[in-house]
mmCIF file of C-alpha atoms in Angstrom:
data_model
loop_
_atom_site.group_PDB
_atom_site.id
_atom_site.type_symbol
_atom_site.label_atom_id
_atom_site.label_comp_id
_atom_site.label_asym_id
_atom_site.label_seq_id
_atom_site.Cartn_x
_atom_site.Cartn_y
_atom_site.Cartn_z
ATOM 1 C CA ASP A 216 -3.216 -7.712 -13.709
ATOM 2 C CA SER A 217 -4.978 -7.611 -10.337
ATOM 3 C CA GLY A 218 -8.261 -6.505 -11.856
ATOM 4 C CA VAL A 219 -8.667 -3.340 -9.804
ATOM 5 C CA THR A 220 -9.213 -0.371 -12.067
ATOM 6 C CA GLN A 221 -9.021 3.308 -11.286
ATOM 7 C CA THR A 222 -10.027 6.338 -13.287
ATOM 8 C CA PRO A 223 -8.761 8.783 -14.225
ATOM 9 C CA LYS A 224 -5.038 8.026 -14.427
ATOM 10 C CA HIS A 225 -4.088 11.646 -14.058
ATOM 11 C CA LEU A 226 -5.973 14.663 -12.831
ATOM 12 C CA ILE A 227 -4.795 18.250 -12.809
ATOM 13 C CA THR A 228 -6.913 20.844 -11.082
ATOM 14 C CA ALA A 229 -6.729 24.105 -9.183
ATOM 15 C CA THR A 230 -6.876 24.907 -5.489
ATOM 16 C CA GLY A 231 -10.385 25.149 -4.121
ATOM 17 C CA GLN A 232 -11.810 22.736 -6.666
ATOM 18 C CA ARG A 233 -13.555 19.411 -6.117
ATOM 19 C CA VAL A 234 -12.711 16.117 -7.811
ATOM 20 C CA THR A 235 -14.009 12.569 -7.815
ATOM 21 C CA LEU A 236 -11.785 9.527 -8.143
ATOM 22 C CA ARG A 237 -13.291 6.245 -9.149
ATOM 23 C CA CYS A 238 -12.368 2.666 -8.320
ATOM 24 C CA SER A 239 -13.735 -0.643 -9.553
ATOM 25 C CA PRO A 240 -12.719 -3.596 -7.388
ATOM 26 C CA ARG A 241 -11.878 -7.084 -8.577
ATOM 27 C CA SER A 242 -14.874 -9.183 -9.412
ATOM 28 C CA GLY A 243 -16.324 -10.602 -6.198
ATOM 29 C CA ASP A 244 -14.322 -8.457 -3.785
ATOM 30 C CA LEU A 245 -16.564 -6.757 -1.263
ATOM 31 C CA SER A 246 -13.967 -4.589 0.465
ATOM 32 C CA VAL A 247 -12.512 -1.432 -1.016
ATOM 33 C CA TYR A 248 -9.716 0.591 0.559
ATOM 34 C CA TRP A 249 -8.403 4.029 -0.311
ATOM 35 C CA TYR A 250 -4.796 5.090 0.299
ATOM 36 C CA GLN A 251 -2.933 8.316 -0.298
ATOM 37 C CA GLN A 252 0.726 8.290 -1.248
ATOM 38 C CA SER A 253 2.560 11.566 -0.958
ATOM 39 C CA LEU A 254 6.266 12.351 -0.935
ATOM 40 C CA ASP A 255 6.352 13.517 2.651
ATOM 41 C CA GLN A 256 3.831 11.152 4.257
ATOM 42 C CA GLY A 257 4.337 7.905 2.372
ATOM 43 C CA LEU A 258 1.405 5.518 1.909
ATOM 44 C CA GLN A 259 -1.451 6.345 4.263
ATOM 45 C CA PHE A 260 -4.717 4.519 4.754
ATOM 46 C CA LEU A 261 -7.726 6.765 4.266
ATOM 47 C CA ILE A 262 -10.890 4.709 4.467
ATOM 48 C CA GLN A 263 -12.365 1.249 3.940
ATOM 49 C CA TYR A 264 -15.785 0.193 2.710
ATOM 50 C CA TYR A 265 -17.267 -3.259 2.903
ATOM 51 C CA ASN A 266 -20.319 -4.123 0.836
ATOM 52 C CA GLY A 267 -21.496 -0.531 0.790
ATOM 53 C CA GLU A 268 -20.849 0.278 4.435
ATOM 54 C CA GLU A 269 -17.982 2.249 5.916
ATOM 55 C CA ARG A 270 -15.821 -0.234 7.836
ATOM 56 C CA ALA A 271 -12.730 1.677 8.987
ATOM 57 C CA LYS A 272 -11.385 5.187 8.865
ATOM 58 C CA GLY A 273 -7.787 6.291 8.811
ATOM 59 C CA ASN A 274 -6.181 9.677 8.306
ATOM 60 C CA ILE A 275 -8.924 11.024 6.092
ATOM 61 C CA LEU A 276 -9.536 14.754 6.133
ATOM 62 C CA GLU A 277 -13.033 16.123 6.631
ATOM 63 C CA ARG A 278 -12.792 17.655 3.145
ATOM 64 C CA PHE A 279 -12.573 14.130 1.765
ATOM 65 C CA SER A 280 -15.407 11.633 1.597
ATOM 66 C CA ALA A 281 -16.027 8.296 -0.022
ATOM 67 C CA GLN A 282 -18.818 5.926 -0.810
ATOM 68 C CA GLN A 283 -19.318 2.441 -2.174
ATOM 69 C CA PHE A 284 -22.211 1.804 -4.501
ATOM 70 C CA PRO A 285 -24.453 -1.281 -4.856
ATOM 71 C CA ASP A 286 -22.329 -2.506 -7.775
ATOM 72 C CA LEU A 287 -19.352 -2.283 -5.348
ATOM 73 C CA HIS A 288 -17.458 0.396 -7.189
ATOM 74 C CA SER A 289 -16.259 3.216 -4.999
ATOM 75 C CA GLU A 290 -15.676 6.921 -5.357
ATOM 76 C CA LEU A 291 -13.401 9.172 -3.372
ATOM 77 C CA ASN A 292 -14.472 12.808 -3.327
ATOM 78 C CA LEU A 293 -11.899 15.466 -2.542
ATOM 79 C CA SER A 294 -13.135 19.017 -2.046
ATOM 80 C CA SER A 295 -11.671 22.458 -1.320
ATOM 81 C CA LEU A 296 -8.445 21.136 -2.721
ATOM 82 C CA GLU A 297 -5.144 22.420 -1.429
ATOM 83 C CA LEU A 298 -1.659 22.191 -2.887
ATOM 84 C CA GLY A 299 -0.788 19.591 -0.272
ATOM 85 C CA ASP A 300 -3.461 17.237 -1.580
ATOM 86 C CA SER A 301 -1.308 16.537 -4.617
ATOM 87 C CA ALA A 302 -0.534 12.849 -4.356
ATOM 88 C CA LEU A 303 -1.066 9.413 -5.804
ATOM 89 C CA TYR A 304 -4.360 7.926 -4.652
ATOM 90 C CA PHE A 305 -4.583 4.160 -4.611
ATOM 91 C CA CYS A 306 -7.570 1.951 -4.335
ATOM 92 C CA ALA A 307 -7.334 -1.675 -3.247
ATOM 93 C CA SER A 308 -9.860 -4.458 -2.939
ATOM 94 C CA SER A 309 -9.880 -7.711 -1.020
ATOM 95 C CA GLN A 310 -11.946 -10.714 -0.094
ATOM 96 C CA GLY A 311 -9.703 -11.989 2.681
ATOM 97 C CA ASN A 312 -6.511 -10.521 4.041
ATOM 98 C CA GLU A 313 -4.692 -9.957 0.785
ATOM 99 C CA GLN A 314 -5.244 -6.588 -0.819
ATOM 100 C CA PHE A 315 -5.006 -6.074 -4.558
ATOM 101 C CA PHE A 316 -4.066 -2.613 -5.638
ATOM 102 C CA GLY A 317 -5.117 -0.521 -8.568
ATOM 103 C CA PRO A 318 -2.687 1.521 -10.661
ATOM 104 C CA GLY A 319 -3.527 4.737 -8.833
ATOM 105 C CA THR A 320 -4.748 8.189 -9.802
ATOM 106 C CA ARG A 321 -2.158 10.941 -9.789
ATOM 107 C CA LEU A 322 -3.725 14.171 -8.585
ATOM 108 C CA THR A 323 -1.911 17.441 -9.152
ATOM 109 C CA VAL A 324 -3.325 20.560 -7.527
ATOM 110 C CA LEU A 325 -1.980 23.801 -8.973
ATOM 111 C CA ALA B 224 -0.902 3.392 17.965
ATOM 112 C CA GLN B 225 0.609 1.325 15.205
ATOM 113 C CA ARG B 226 3.803 2.285 13.492
ATOM 114 C CA VAL B 227 5.974 0.693 10.823
ATOM 115 C CA THR B 228 9.561 1.822 10.420
ATOM 116 C CA GLN B 229 11.804 1.121 7.463
ATOM 117 C CA PRO B 230 15.076 2.825 8.330
ATOM 118 C CA GLU B 231 16.647 2.620 4.865
ATOM 119 C CA LYS B 232 15.207 4.764 2.090
ATOM 120 C CA LEU B 233 17.723 3.445 -0.405
ATOM 121 C CA LEU B 234 19.663 0.206 -0.500
ATOM 122 C CA SER B 235 22.114 -0.918 -3.169
ATOM 123 C CA VAL B 236 23.673 -4.349 -3.394
ATOM 124 C CA PHE B 237 25.603 -6.216 -6.049
ATOM 125 C CA LYS B 238 24.042 -9.074 -7.956
ATOM 126 C CA GLY B 239 24.587 -12.316 -6.093
ATOM 127 C CA ALA B 240 25.101 -10.613 -2.755
ATOM 128 C CA PRO B 241 22.755 -11.169 0.192
ATOM 129 C CA VAL B 242 20.157 -8.519 0.836
ATOM 130 C CA GLU B 243 18.238 -7.592 3.958
ATOM 131 C CA LEU B 244 15.559 -4.927 4.077
ATOM 132 C CA LYS B 245 14.777 -3.883 7.615
ATOM 133 C CA CYS B 246 11.337 -3.404 9.080
ATOM 134 C CA ASN B 247 10.416 -2.682 12.678
ATOM 135 C CA TYR B 248 6.932 -2.214 13.993
ATOM 136 C CA SER B 249 5.059 -1.173 17.069
ATOM 137 C CA TYR B 250 1.600 -2.413 17.837
ATOM 138 C CA SER B 251 -0.071 -3.248 21.112
ATOM 139 C CA GLY B 252 -1.882 -6.377 19.945
ATOM 140 C CA SER B 253 -1.048 -9.218 17.579
ATOM 141 C CA PRO B 254 -0.439 -7.738 14.166
ATOM 142 C CA GLU B 255 -0.232 -9.368 10.808
ATOM 143 C CA LEU B 256 2.856 -8.312 8.858
ATOM 144 C CA PHE B 257 3.279 -8.093 5.091
ATOM 145 C CA TRP B 258 5.845 -7.152 2.507
ATOM 146 C CA TYR B 259 4.547 -5.435 -0.622
ATOM 147 C CA VAL B 260 6.656 -4.734 -3.697
ATOM 148 C CA GLN B 261 6.293 -2.253 -6.526
ATOM 149 C CA TYR B 262 8.349 -2.933 -9.642
ATOM 150 C CA SER B 263 8.967 -0.135 -12.110
ATOM 151 C CA ARG B 264 5.749 0.879 -13.886
ATOM 152 C CA GLN B 265 3.735 -1.790 -12.101
ATOM 153 C CA ARG B 266 1.214 -1.656 -9.328
ATOM 154 C CA LEU B 267 1.813 -2.490 -5.700
ATOM 155 C CA GLN B 268 1.557 -6.222 -5.087
ATOM 156 C CA LEU B 269 1.835 -8.560 -2.156
ATOM 157 C CA LEU B 270 5.211 -10.291 -1.870
ATOM 158 C CA LEU B 271 4.687 -12.278 1.285
ATOM 159 C CA ARG B 272 2.987 -12.306 4.667
ATOM 160 C CA HIS B 273 4.231 -13.652 7.946
ATOM 161 C CA ILE B 274 1.399 -16.094 8.591
ATOM 162 C CA SER B 275 2.055 -18.075 5.439
ATOM 163 C CA ARG B 276 5.749 -18.568 6.246
ATOM 164 C CA GLU B 277 6.550 -19.067 2.592
ATOM 165 C CA SER B 278 9.420 -18.083 0.350
ATOM 166 C CA ILE B 279 8.464 -16.010 -2.664
ATOM 167 C CA LYS B 280 11.018 -15.274 -5.407
ATOM 168 C CA GLY B 281 13.684 -16.420 -2.957
ATOM 169 C CA PHE B 282 12.636 -13.885 -0.311
ATOM 170 C CA THR B 283 11.805 -14.826 3.258
ATOM 171 C CA ALA B 284 10.788 -12.821 6.282
ATOM 172 C CA ASP B 285 10.528 -13.977 9.861
ATOM 173 C CA LEU B 286 8.444 -12.240 12.442
ATOM 174 C CA ASN B 287 10.509 -11.602 15.559
ATOM 175 C CA LYS B 288 8.086 -10.563 18.272
ATOM 176 C CA GLY B 289 10.841 -9.950 20.808
ATOM 177 C CA GLU B 290 12.556 -7.433 18.553
ATOM 178 C CA THR B 291 9.281 -6.373 16.867
ATOM 179 C CA SER B 292 10.922 -6.852 13.515
ATOM 180 C CA PHE B 293 9.969 -8.378 10.188
ATOM 181 C CA HIS B 294 13.092 -8.076 8.066
ATOM 182 C CA LEU B 295 13.007 -9.231 4.452
ATOM 183 C CA LYS B 296 15.936 -11.351 3.313
ATOM 184 C CA LYS B 297 17.265 -12.964 0.185
ATOM 185 C CA PRO B 298 20.572 -14.833 0.043
ATOM 186 C CA PHE B 299 21.471 -13.948 -3.555
ATOM 187 C CA ALA B 300 20.047 -10.761 -5.035
ATOM 188 C CA GLN B 301 19.056 -10.668 -8.712
ATOM 189 C CA GLU B 302 18.758 -7.650 -10.999
ATOM 190 C CA GLU B 303 15.008 -8.206 -11.311
ATOM 191 C CA ASP B 304 14.689 -7.678 -7.542
ATOM 192 C CA SER B 305 15.271 -3.960 -8.052
ATOM 193 C CA ALA B 306 12.058 -2.348 -6.865
ATOM 194 C CA MET B 307 10.386 -0.408 -4.079
ATOM 195 C CA TYR B 308 9.613 -2.554 -1.042
ATOM 196 C CA TYR B 309 7.042 -1.668 1.598
ATOM 197 C CA CYS B 310 6.567 -3.325 4.944
ATOM 198 C CA ALA B 311 2.977 -3.171 6.163
ATOM 199 C CA LEU B 312 0.979 -4.095 9.240
ATOM 200 C CA SER B 313 -2.663 -4.829 9.851
ATOM 201 C CA GLY B 314 -4.075 -4.946 13.321
ATOM 202 C CA SER B 315 -6.116 -7.727 14.845
ATOM 203 C CA GLY B 316 -9.696 -7.582 13.634
ATOM 204 C CA ALA B 317 -8.917 -5.069 10.903
ATOM 205 C CA ASN B 318 -7.775 -5.461 7.327
ATOM 206 C CA ASN B 319 -6.564 -1.960 6.539
ATOM 207 C CA LEU B 320 -2.827 -1.664 6.171
ATOM 208 C CA PHE B 321 -0.332 0.669 7.794
ATOM 209 C CA PHE B 322 2.722 1.056 5.603
ATOM 210 C CA GLY B 323 6.303 1.940 6.240
ATOM 211 C CA THR B 324 7.891 4.615 4.096
ATOM 212 C CA GLY B 325 9.454 2.047 1.795
ATOM 213 C CA THR B 326 12.965 1.051 0.753
ATOM 214 C CA ARG B 327 14.161 1.367 -2.816
ATOM 215 C CA LEU B 328 16.374 -1.599 -3.584
ATOM 216 C CA THR B 329 18.801 -1.407 -6.466
ATOM 217 C CA VAL B 330 20.692 -4.510 -7.511
ATOM 218 C CA ILE B 331 23.863 -3.591 -9.351
ATOM 219 C CA PRO B 332 24.840 -5.965 -12.159
#
């Protein structure tokens, strides 16, 4: 077990809604990364936080936002949801170069 | 822009046969290359990275800068190697990963 936890495991919601995904990194890891895995786009990097500050941005839509709190857990907020946002959302944490992944949150938008 | 290409979506080999999962990349600087693996019902985990030059579970991968490739190889495949394999790249000065689309390896007993 890598120690990265994500909640919830599954989320089913409707188009236009807003959801929050939560990630707790491994103890001591300062960096948190968010990835989206969809059938057509594969695994895509969304955003990285380091010790509360945004460090790098990938293919993250403007409807999506994230933050990292003082206790280092992170939340990914997805708003105005569309059918195409249905995907598996992974969080990873790291201290150095190796990233440790969480089990993912499966989001289904109906 | 960076890009990671895994040309095979599916790959099947017999137990004991050699296996090679292909990965090609494009990146203007000096990237760091990784192989991640996801076994059934488990989370994504690091298999190996090019800078450590190690063999993990019998797998090796050599970075070929001339061919911009980082193919994953194992001389004798085992049933427990059946999994999804992702090649990934991180750019110089950055830790976020760019993934290929993955190859599902099935080892036939």
